[in-house]
PDB file of C-alpha atoms in Angstrom:
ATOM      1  CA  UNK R  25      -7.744 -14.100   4.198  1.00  0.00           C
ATOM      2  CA  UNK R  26     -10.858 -13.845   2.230  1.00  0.00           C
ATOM      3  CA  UNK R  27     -11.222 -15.725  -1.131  1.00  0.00           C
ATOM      4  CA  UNK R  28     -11.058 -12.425  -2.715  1.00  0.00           C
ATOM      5  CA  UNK R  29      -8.351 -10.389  -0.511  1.00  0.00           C
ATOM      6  CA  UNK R  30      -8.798  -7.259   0.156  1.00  0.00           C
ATOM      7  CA  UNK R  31      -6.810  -4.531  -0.464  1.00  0.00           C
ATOM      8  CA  UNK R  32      -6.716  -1.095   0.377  1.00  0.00           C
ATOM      9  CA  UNK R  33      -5.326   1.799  -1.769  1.00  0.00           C
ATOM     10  CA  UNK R  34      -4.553   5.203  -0.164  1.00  0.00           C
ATOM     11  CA  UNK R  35      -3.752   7.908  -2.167  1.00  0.00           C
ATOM     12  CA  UNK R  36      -4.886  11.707  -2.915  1.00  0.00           C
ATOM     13  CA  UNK R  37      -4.284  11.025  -6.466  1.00  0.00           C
ATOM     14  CA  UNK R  38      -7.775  10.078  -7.947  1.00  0.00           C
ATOM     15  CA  UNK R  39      -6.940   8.605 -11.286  1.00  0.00           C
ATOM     16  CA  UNK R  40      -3.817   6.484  -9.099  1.00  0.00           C
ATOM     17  CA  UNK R  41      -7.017   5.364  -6.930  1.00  0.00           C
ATOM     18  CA  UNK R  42      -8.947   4.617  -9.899  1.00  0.00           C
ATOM     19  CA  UNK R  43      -6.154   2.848 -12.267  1.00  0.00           C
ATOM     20  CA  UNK R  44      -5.058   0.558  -9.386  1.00  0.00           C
ATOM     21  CA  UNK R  45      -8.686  -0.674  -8.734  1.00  0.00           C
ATOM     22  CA  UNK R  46      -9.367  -1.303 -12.453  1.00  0.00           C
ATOM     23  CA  UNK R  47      -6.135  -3.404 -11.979  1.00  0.00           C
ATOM     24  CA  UNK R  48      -7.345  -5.086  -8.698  1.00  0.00           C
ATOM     25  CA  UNK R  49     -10.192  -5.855  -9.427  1.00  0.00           C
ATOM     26  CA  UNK R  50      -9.302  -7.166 -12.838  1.00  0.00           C
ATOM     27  CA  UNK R  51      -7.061  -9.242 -10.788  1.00  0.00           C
ATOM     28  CA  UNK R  52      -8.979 -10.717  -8.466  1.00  0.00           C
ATOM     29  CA  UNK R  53      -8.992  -8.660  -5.593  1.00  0.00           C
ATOM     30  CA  UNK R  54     -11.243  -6.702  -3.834  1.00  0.00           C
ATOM     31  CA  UNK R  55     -10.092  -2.920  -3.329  1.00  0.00           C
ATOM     32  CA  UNK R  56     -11.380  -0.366  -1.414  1.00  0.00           C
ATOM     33  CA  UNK R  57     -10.409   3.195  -2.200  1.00  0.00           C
ATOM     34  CA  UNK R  58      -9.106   6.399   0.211  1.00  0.00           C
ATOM     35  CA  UNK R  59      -8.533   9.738  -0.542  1.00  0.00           C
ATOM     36  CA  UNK R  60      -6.379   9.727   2.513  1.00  0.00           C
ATOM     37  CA  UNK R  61      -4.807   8.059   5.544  1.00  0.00           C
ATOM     38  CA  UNK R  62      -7.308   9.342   7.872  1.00  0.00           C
ATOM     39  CA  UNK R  63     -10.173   8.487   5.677  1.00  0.00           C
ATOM     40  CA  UNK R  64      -8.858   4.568   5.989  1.00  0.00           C
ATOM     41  CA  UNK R  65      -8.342   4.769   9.786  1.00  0.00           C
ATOM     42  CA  UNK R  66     -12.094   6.169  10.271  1.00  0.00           C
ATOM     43  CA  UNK R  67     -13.709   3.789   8.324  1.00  0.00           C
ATOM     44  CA  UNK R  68     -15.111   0.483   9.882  1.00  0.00           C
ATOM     45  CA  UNK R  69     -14.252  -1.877   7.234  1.00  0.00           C
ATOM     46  CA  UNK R  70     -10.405  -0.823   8.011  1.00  0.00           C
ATOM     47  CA  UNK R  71     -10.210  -4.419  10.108  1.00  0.00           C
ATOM     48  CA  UNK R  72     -11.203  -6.799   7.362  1.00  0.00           C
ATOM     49  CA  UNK R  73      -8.330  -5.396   4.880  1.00  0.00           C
ATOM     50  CA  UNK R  74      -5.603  -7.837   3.777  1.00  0.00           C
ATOM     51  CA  UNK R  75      -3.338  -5.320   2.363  1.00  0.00           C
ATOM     52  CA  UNK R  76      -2.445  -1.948   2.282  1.00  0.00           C
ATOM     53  CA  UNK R  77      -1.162   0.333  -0.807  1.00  0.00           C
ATOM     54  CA  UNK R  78      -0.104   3.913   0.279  1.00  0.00           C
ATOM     55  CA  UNK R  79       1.402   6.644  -1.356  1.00  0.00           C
ATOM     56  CA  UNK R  80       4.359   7.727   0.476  1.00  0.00           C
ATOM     57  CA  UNK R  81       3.427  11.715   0.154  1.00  0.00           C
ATOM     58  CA  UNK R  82       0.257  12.989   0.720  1.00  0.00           C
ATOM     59  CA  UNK R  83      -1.444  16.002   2.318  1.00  0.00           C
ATOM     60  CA  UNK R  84      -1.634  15.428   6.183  1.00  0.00           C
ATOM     61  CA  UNK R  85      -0.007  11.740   6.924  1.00  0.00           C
ATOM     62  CA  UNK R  86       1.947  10.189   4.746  1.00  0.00           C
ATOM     63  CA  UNK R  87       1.731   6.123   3.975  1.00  0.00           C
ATOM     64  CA  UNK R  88       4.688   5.762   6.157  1.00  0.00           C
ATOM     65  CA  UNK R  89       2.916   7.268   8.802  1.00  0.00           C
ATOM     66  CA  UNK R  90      -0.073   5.748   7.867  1.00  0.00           C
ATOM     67  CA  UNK R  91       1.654   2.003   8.584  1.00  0.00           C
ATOM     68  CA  UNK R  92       3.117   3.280  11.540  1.00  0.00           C
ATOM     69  CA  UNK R  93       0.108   4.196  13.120  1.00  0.00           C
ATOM     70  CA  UNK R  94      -1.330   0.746  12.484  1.00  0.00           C
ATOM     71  CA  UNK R  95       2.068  -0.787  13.513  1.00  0.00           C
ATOM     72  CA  UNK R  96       1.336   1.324  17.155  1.00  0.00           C
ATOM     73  CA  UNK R  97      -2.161   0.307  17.368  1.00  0.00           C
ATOM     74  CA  UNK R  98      -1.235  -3.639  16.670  1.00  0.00           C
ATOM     75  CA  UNK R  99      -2.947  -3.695  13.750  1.00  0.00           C
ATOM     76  CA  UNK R 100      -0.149  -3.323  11.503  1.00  0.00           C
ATOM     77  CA  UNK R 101      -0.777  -5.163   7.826  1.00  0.00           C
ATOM     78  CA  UNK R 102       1.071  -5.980   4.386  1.00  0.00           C
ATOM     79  CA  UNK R 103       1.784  -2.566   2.967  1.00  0.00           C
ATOM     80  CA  UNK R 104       3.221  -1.717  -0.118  1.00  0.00           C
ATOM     81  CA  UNK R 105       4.813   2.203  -0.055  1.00  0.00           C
ATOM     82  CA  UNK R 106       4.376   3.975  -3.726  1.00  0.00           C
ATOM     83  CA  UNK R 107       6.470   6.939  -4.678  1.00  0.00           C
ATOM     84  CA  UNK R 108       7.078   9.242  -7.336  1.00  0.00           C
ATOM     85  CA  UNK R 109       9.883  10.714  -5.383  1.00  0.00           C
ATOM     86  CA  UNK R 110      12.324   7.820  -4.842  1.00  0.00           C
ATOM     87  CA  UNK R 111      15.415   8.723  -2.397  1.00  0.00           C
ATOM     88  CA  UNK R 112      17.670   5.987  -1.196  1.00  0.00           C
ATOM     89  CA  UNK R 113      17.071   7.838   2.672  1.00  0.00           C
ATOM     90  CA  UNK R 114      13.124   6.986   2.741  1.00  0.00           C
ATOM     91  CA  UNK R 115      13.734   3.226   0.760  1.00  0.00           C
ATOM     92  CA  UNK R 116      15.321   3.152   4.395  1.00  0.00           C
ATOM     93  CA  UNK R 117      13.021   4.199   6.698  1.00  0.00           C
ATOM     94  CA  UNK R 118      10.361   2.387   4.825  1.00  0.00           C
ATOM     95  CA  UNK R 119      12.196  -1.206   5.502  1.00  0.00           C
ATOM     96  CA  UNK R 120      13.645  -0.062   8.787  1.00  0.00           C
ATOM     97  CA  UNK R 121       9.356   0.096   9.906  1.00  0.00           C
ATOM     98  CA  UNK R 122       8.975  -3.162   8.451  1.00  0.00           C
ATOM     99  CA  UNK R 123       7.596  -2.069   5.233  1.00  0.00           C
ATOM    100  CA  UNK R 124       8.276  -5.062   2.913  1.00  0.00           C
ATOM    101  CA  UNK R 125       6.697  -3.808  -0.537  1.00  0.00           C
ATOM    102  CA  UNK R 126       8.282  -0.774  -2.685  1.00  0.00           C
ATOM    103  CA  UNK R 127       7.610   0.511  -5.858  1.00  0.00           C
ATOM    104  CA  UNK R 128       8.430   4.101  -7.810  1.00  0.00           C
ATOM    105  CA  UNK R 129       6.404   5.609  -9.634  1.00  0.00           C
ATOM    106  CA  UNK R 130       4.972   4.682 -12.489  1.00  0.00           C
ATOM    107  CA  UNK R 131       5.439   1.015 -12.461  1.00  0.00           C
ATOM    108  CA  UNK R 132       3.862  -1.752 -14.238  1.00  0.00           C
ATOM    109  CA  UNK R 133       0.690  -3.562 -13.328  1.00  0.00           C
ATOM    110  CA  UNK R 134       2.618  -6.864 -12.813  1.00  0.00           C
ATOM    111  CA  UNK R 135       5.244  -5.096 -10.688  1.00  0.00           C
ATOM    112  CA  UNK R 136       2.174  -4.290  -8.361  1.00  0.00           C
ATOM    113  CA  UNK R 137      -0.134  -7.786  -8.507  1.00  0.00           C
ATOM    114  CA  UNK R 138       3.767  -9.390  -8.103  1.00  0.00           C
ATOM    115  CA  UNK R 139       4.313  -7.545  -5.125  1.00  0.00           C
ATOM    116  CA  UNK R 140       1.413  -8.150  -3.646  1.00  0.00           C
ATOM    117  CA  UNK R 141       1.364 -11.563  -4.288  1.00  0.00           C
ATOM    118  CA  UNK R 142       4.508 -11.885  -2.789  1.00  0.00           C
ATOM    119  CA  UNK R 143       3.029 -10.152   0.802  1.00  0.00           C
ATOM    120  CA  UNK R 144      -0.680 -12.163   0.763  1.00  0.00           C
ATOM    121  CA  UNK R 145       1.466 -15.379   0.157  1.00  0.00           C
ATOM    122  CA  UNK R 146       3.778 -14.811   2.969  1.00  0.00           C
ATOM    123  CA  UNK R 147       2.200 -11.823   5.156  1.00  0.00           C
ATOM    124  CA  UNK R 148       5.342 -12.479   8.111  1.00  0.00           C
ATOM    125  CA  UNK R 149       8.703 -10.577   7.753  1.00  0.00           C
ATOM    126  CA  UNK R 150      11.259 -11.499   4.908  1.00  0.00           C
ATOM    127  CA  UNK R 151      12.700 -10.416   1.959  1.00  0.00           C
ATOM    128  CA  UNK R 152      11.628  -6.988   0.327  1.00  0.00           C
ATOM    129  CA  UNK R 153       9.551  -7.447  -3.172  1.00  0.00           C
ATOM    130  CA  UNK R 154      11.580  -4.483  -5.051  1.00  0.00           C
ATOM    131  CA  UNK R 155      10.930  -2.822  -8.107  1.00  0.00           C
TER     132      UNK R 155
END
């Protein structure tokens, strides 16, 4: 991991992209900003990412899909799964991929950094950081 990990954000919403990179970066972390999940997997700097933060619904794949496709690929990474539209039914299917961060939308900024200190600390599987 690089002294400044970095850490992906995926979503369509731009001021979501925008509000978690001010955090990031205020943070300590480097992040690099997608519109979408096919934006990240096109671009060549997908390999040096430490984490991944995906919004669970999005036009075209979702961040569930997203990790899965990097799971398939063996290049699967930390995620964190955001959503505005919690249901006990995709809490699930996130951990059941092996999805270890979760957070509903809107959280706080600490529930975030905490979260993804928790994954960059201990990237191998264990207990869920919940919000």
């Amino acid at each position: 991991m690089a002294d400044r990990p970095i850490v992906a954000i995926v979503d369509d919403d731009k001021s979501i992209r925008n509000a978690i990179s001010d955090l990031l970066k205020a943070a300590g972390f480097h992040p690099v900003a997608f519109e979408d999940a096919e934006s990240f997997l096109g671009s060549p700097d997908r390999a040096l990412v430490d984490c991944l933060v995906a919004d669970m619904r999005m036009p075209g794949m979702s961040g569930l899909q997203l990790y899965e496709a990097l799971a398939a690929a063996g290049h699967a990474i930390p995620t964190v799964i955001m959503t505005a539209h919690p249901k006990e039914t995709t809490q699930l299917r996130v951990r059941a991929a092996g999805i270890r961060g979760y957070l509903i939308k809107p959280f706080v900024p600490d529930e975030l950094l905490d979260c993804l200190g928790g994954l960059l600390d201990n990237p191998a599987p264990g207990p869920i950081p919940r919000s």
